[in-house]
CSV table of C-alpha atoms and ligand atoms in Angstrom, one decimal:
chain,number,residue,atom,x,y,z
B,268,UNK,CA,54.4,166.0,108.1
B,269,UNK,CA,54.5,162.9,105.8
B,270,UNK,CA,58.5,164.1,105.3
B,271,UNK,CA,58.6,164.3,109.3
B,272,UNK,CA,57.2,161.2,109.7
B,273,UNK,CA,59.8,159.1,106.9
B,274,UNK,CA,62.5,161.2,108.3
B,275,UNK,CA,61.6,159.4,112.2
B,276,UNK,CA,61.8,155.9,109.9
B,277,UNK,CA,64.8,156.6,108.6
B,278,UNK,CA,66.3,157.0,111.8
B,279,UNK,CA,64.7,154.2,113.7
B,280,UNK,CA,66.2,151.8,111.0
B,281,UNK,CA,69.4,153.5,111.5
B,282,UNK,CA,69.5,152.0,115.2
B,283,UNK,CA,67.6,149.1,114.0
B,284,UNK,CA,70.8,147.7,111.8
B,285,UNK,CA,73.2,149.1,114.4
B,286,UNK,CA,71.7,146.2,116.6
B,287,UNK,CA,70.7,144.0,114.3
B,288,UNK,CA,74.9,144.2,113.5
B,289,UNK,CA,75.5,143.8,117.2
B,290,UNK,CA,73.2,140.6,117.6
B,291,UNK,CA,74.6,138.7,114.4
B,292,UNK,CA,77.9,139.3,115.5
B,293,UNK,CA,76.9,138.2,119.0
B,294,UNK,CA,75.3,135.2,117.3
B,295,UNK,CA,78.5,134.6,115.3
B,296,UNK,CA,80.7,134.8,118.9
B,297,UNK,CA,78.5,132.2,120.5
B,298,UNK,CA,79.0,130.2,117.0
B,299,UNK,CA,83.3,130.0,117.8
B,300,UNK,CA,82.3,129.3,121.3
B,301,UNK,CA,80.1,126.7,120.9
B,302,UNK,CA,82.5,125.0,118.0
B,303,UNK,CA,85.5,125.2,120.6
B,304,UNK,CA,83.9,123.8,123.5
B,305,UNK,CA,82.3,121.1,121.3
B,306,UNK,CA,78.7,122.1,122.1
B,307,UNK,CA,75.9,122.0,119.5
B,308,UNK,CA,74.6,124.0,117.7
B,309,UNK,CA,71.1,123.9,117.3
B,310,UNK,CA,69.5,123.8,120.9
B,311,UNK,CA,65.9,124.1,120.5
B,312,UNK,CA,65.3,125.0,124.2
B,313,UNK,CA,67.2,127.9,124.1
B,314,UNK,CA,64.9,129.5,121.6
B,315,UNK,CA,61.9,128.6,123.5
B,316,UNK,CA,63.4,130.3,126.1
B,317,UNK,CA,64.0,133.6,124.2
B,318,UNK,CA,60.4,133.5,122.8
B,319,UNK,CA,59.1,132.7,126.6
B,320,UNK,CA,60.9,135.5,127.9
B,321,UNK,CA,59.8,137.9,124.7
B,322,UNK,CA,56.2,136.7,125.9
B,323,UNK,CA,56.4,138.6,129.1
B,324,UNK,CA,57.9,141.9,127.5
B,325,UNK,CA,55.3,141.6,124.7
B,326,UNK,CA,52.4,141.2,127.1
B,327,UNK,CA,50.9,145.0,126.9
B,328,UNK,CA,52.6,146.0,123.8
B,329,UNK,CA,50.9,146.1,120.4
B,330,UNK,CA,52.9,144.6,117.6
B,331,UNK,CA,52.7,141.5,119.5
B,332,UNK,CA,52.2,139.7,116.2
B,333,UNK,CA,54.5,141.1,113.9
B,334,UNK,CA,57.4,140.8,116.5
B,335,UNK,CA,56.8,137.6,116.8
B,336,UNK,CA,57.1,136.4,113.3
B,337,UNK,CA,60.1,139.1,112.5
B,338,UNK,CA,61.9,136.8,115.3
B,339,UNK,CA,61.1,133.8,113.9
B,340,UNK,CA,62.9,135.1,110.7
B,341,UNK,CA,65.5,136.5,112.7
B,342,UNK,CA,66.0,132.5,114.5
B,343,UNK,CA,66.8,131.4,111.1
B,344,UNK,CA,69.4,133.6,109.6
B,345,UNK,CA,70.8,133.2,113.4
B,346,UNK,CA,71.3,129.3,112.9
B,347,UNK,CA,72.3,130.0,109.5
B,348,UNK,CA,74.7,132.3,110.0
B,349,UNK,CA,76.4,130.1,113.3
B,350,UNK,CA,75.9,126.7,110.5
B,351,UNK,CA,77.8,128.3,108.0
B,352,UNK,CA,80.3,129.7,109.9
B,353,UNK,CA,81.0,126.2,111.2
B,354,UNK,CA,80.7,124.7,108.1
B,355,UNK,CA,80.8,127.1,105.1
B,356,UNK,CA,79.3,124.4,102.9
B,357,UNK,CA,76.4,122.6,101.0
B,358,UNK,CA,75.0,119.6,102.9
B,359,UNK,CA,74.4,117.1,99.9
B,360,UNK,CA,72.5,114.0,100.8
B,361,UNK,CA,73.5,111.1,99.0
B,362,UNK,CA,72.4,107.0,99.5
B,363,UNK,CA,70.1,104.2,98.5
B,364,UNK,CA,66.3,104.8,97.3
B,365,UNK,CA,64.6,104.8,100.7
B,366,UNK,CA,67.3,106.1,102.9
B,367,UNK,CA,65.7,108.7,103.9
B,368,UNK,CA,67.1,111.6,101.9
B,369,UNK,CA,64.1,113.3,101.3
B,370,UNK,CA,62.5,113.4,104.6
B,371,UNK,CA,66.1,114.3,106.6
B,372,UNK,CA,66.9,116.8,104.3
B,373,UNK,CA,63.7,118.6,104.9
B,374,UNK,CA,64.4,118.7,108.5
B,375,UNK,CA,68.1,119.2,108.1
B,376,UNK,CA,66.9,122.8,105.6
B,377,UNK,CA,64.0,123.8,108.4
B,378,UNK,CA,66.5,123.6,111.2
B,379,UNK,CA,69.5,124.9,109.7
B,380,UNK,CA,67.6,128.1,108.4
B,381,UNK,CA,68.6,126.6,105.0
B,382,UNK,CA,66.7,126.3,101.1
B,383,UNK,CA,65.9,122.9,101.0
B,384,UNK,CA,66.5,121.2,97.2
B,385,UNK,CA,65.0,118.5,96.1
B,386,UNK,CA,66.8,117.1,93.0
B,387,UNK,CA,64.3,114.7,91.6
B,388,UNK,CA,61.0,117.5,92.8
B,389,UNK,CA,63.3,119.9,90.4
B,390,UNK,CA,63.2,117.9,87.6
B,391,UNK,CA,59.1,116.7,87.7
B,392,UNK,CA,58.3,120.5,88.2
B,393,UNK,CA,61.1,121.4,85.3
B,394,UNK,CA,59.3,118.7,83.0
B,395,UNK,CA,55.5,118.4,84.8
B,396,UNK,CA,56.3,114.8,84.8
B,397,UNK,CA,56.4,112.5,87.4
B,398,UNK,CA,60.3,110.6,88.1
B,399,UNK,CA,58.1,107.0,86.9
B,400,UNK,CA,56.3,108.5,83.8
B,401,UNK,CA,60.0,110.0,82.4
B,402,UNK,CA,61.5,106.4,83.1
B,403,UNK,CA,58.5,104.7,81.5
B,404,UNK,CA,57.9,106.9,78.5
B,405,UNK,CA,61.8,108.5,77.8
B,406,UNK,CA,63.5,106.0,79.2
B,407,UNK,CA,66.7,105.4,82.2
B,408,UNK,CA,69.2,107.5,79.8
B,409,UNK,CA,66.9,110.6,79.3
B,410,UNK,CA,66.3,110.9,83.4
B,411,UNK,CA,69.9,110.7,83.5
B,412,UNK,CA,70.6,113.4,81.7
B,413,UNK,CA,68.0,115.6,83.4
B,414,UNK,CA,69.6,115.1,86.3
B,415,UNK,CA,73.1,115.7,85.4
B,416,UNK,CA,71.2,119.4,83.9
B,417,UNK,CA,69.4,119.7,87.0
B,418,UNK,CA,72.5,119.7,89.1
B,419,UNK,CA,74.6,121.5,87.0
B,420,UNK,CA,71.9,123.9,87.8
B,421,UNK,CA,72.8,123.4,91.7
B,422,UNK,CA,76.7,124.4,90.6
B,423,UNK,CA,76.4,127.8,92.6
B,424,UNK,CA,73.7,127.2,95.6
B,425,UNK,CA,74.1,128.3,98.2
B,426,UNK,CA,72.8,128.1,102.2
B,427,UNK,CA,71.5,124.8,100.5
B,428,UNK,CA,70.5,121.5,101.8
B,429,UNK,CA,70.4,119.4,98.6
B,430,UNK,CA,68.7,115.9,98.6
B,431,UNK,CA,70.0,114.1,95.4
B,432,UNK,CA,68.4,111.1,93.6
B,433,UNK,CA,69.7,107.3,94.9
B,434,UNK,CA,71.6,107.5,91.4
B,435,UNK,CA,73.4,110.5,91.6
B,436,UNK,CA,76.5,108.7,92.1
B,437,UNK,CA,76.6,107.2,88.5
B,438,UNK,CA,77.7,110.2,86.5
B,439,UNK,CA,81.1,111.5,88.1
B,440,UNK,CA,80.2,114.6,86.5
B,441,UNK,CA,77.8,115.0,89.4
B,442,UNK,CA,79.7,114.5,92.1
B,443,UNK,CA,82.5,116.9,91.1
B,444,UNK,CA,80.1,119.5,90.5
B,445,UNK,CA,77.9,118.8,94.1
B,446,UNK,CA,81.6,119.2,95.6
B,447,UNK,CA,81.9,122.7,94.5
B,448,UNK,CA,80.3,124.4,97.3
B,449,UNK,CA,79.3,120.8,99.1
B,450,UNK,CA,79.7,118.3,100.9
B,451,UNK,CA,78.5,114.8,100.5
B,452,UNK,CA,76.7,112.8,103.4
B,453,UNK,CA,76.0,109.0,102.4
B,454,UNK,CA,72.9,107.9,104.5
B,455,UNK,CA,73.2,104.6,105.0
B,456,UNK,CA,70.7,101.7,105.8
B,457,UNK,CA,70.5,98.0,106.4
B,458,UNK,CA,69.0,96.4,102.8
B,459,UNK,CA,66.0,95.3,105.2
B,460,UNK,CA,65.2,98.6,106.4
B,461,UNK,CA,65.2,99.8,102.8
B,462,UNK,CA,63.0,97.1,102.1
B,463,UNK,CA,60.6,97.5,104.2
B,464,UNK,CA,60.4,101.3,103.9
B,465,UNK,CA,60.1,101.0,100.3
B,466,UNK,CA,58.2,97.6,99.3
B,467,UNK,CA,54.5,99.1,99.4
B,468,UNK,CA,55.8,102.4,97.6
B,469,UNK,CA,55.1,102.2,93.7
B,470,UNK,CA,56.6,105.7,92.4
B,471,UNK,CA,60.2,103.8,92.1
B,472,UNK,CA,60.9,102.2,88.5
B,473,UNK,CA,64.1,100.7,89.3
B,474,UNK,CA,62.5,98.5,92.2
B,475,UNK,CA,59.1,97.9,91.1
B,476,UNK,CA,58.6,94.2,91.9
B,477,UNK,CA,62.2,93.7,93.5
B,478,UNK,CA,62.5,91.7,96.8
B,479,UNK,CA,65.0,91.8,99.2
B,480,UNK,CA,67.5,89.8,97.9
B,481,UNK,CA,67.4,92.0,94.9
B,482,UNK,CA,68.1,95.0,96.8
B,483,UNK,CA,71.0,93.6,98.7
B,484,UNK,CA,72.4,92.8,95.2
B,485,UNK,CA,71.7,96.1,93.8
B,486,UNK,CA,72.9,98.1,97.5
B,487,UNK,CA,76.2,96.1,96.8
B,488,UNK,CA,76.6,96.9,93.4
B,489,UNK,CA,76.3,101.0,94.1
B,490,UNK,CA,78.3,101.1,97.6
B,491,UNK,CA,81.9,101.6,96.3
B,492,UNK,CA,80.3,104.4,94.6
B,493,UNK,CA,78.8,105.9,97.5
B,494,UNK,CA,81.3,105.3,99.5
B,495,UNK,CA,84.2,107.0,97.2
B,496,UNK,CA,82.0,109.8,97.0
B,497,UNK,CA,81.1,110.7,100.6
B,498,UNK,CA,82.7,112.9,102.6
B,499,UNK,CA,80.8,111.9,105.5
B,500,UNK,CA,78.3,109.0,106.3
B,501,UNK,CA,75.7,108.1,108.6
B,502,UNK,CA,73.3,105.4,109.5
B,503,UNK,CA,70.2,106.0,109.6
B,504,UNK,CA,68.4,102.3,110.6
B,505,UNK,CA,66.0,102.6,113.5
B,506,UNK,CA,66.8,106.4,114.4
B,507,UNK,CA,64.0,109.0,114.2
B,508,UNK,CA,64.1,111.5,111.9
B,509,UNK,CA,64.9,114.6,113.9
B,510,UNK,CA,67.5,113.0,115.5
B,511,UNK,CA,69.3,111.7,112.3
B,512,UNK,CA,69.0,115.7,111.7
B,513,UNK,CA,70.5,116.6,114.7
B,514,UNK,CA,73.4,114.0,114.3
B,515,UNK,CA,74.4,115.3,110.6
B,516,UNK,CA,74.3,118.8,112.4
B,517,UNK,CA,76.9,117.8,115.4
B,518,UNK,CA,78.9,115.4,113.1
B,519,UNK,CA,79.6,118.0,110.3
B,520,UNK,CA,80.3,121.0,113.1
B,521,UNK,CA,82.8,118.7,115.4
B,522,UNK,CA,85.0,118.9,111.9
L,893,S3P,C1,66.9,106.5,91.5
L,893,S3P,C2,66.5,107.0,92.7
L,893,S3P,C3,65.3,107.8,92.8
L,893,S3P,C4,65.0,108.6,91.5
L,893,S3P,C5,65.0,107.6,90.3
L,893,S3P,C6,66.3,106.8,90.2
L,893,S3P,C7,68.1,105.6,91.5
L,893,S3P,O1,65.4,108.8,93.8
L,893,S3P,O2,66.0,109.5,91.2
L,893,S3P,O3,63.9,106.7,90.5
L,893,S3P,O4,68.7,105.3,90.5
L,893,S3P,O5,68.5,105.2,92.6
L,893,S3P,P1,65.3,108.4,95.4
L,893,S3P,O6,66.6,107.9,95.8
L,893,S3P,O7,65.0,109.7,96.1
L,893,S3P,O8,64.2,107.4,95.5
């Protein structure tokens, strides 16, 4: 019976992967389509659609549940698969303390169907320190050089959304290695936008107790690096956070 039983598994996953095959390379023929015809990618209402229409089929059915969340799975390696095929590379996000890396990125990995990678959150979990207490008690050099191991780390990632520390930029090392499998996208903002996102924020030791005219001299002093290193850049003042997400996504699949 029990043999019976595994035997009728067995089978059913059989057709299972045939379609599964059949809807990722669907998936993957809507990707070329949409690229050529300049269209994005990620359209949210479509997939509402999908999970309307699944709502309706589901109604008497049991499994209701489970289907449900398998689909939600199946969204993401969907996206992922027509991302990457778009652009078969990291998205590293590069810029100024307070320009939003850490927040886009996290939207950027949800949406995409990526792993999100948070280069400073690596290193305080690595260490069980927090970013401020390894400046204060080991000092600007020793960070550094947790960094530099942290992305090393990174070399090989892949499916990755990476956000990277304001002061990536300052060991070449690190940029080589993020270009690897990545590309670099400088968010950019206006020195008062940083300033005000960042001047009632205390878990920053380079810019405790700076004011604005200090961070316009400190911006300037760091943009030829950013610059030189991104491949792409956007800017990020006054736009909402999905919709810097959304813009990365378009920009980087028009290429
Ligand atoms: C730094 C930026 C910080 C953090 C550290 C040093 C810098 O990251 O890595 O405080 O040199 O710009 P965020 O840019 O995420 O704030």
């Amino acid at each position: 019976m029990l043999d019976q039983l595994r035997l009728e598994i067995d089978n059913l996953d059989a057709s299972l992967i045939e379609i599964l095959c059949r809807r990722f390379e669907t998936a993957a023929r809507i990707a070329a389509y949409k690229k050529e015809h300049g269209l994005a990618v990620y359209q949210p209402e479509r997939e509402i659609a999908i999970l309307n229409k699944m709502a309706g089929i589901l109604e008497n059915k049991s499994y209701g549940i489970e289907i449900r969340e398998l689909y939600k799975h199946i969204f993401q390696l969907s996206r992922r698969l027509q991302i990457s095929q778009a652009f078969p590379y990291n998205m590293v996000l590069i810029g100024f303390m307070g320009s939003g890396k850490t927040t886009v990125g996290r939207y950027l990995a949800q949406i995409s169907g990526y792993t999100y990678y948070d280069v400073d959150h690596m290193i305080e979990q690595q260490t069980g320190k927090l970013v401020q207490d390894i400046f204060k008690f080991h000092g600007e050099d020793f960070f550094r050089s947790l960094e530099r191991q942290t992305i090393e780390h990174l070399r090989n990632a892949e499916y990755a959304v990476i956000s990277c520390g304001g002061g990536v930029v300052l060991n070449h090392d690190n940029i080589s290695c993020l270009k690897v499998k990545g590309k670099l996208i400088w968010l950019k903002a206006a020195p008062e936008t940083i300033y005000e996102r960042i001047k009632h924020q205390n878990d920053r030791p380079l810019i405790q107790n700076k004011n604005l005219d200090d961070i316009k001299e400190m911006i300037q002093a760091r943009q030829s690096l950013y610059s030189n290193a991104a491949d792409y850049e956007i800017t990020t003042d006054g736009k909402l956070i999905d919709h810097i997400g959304t813009d990365i996504l378009n920009m980087l699949m028009r290429q």
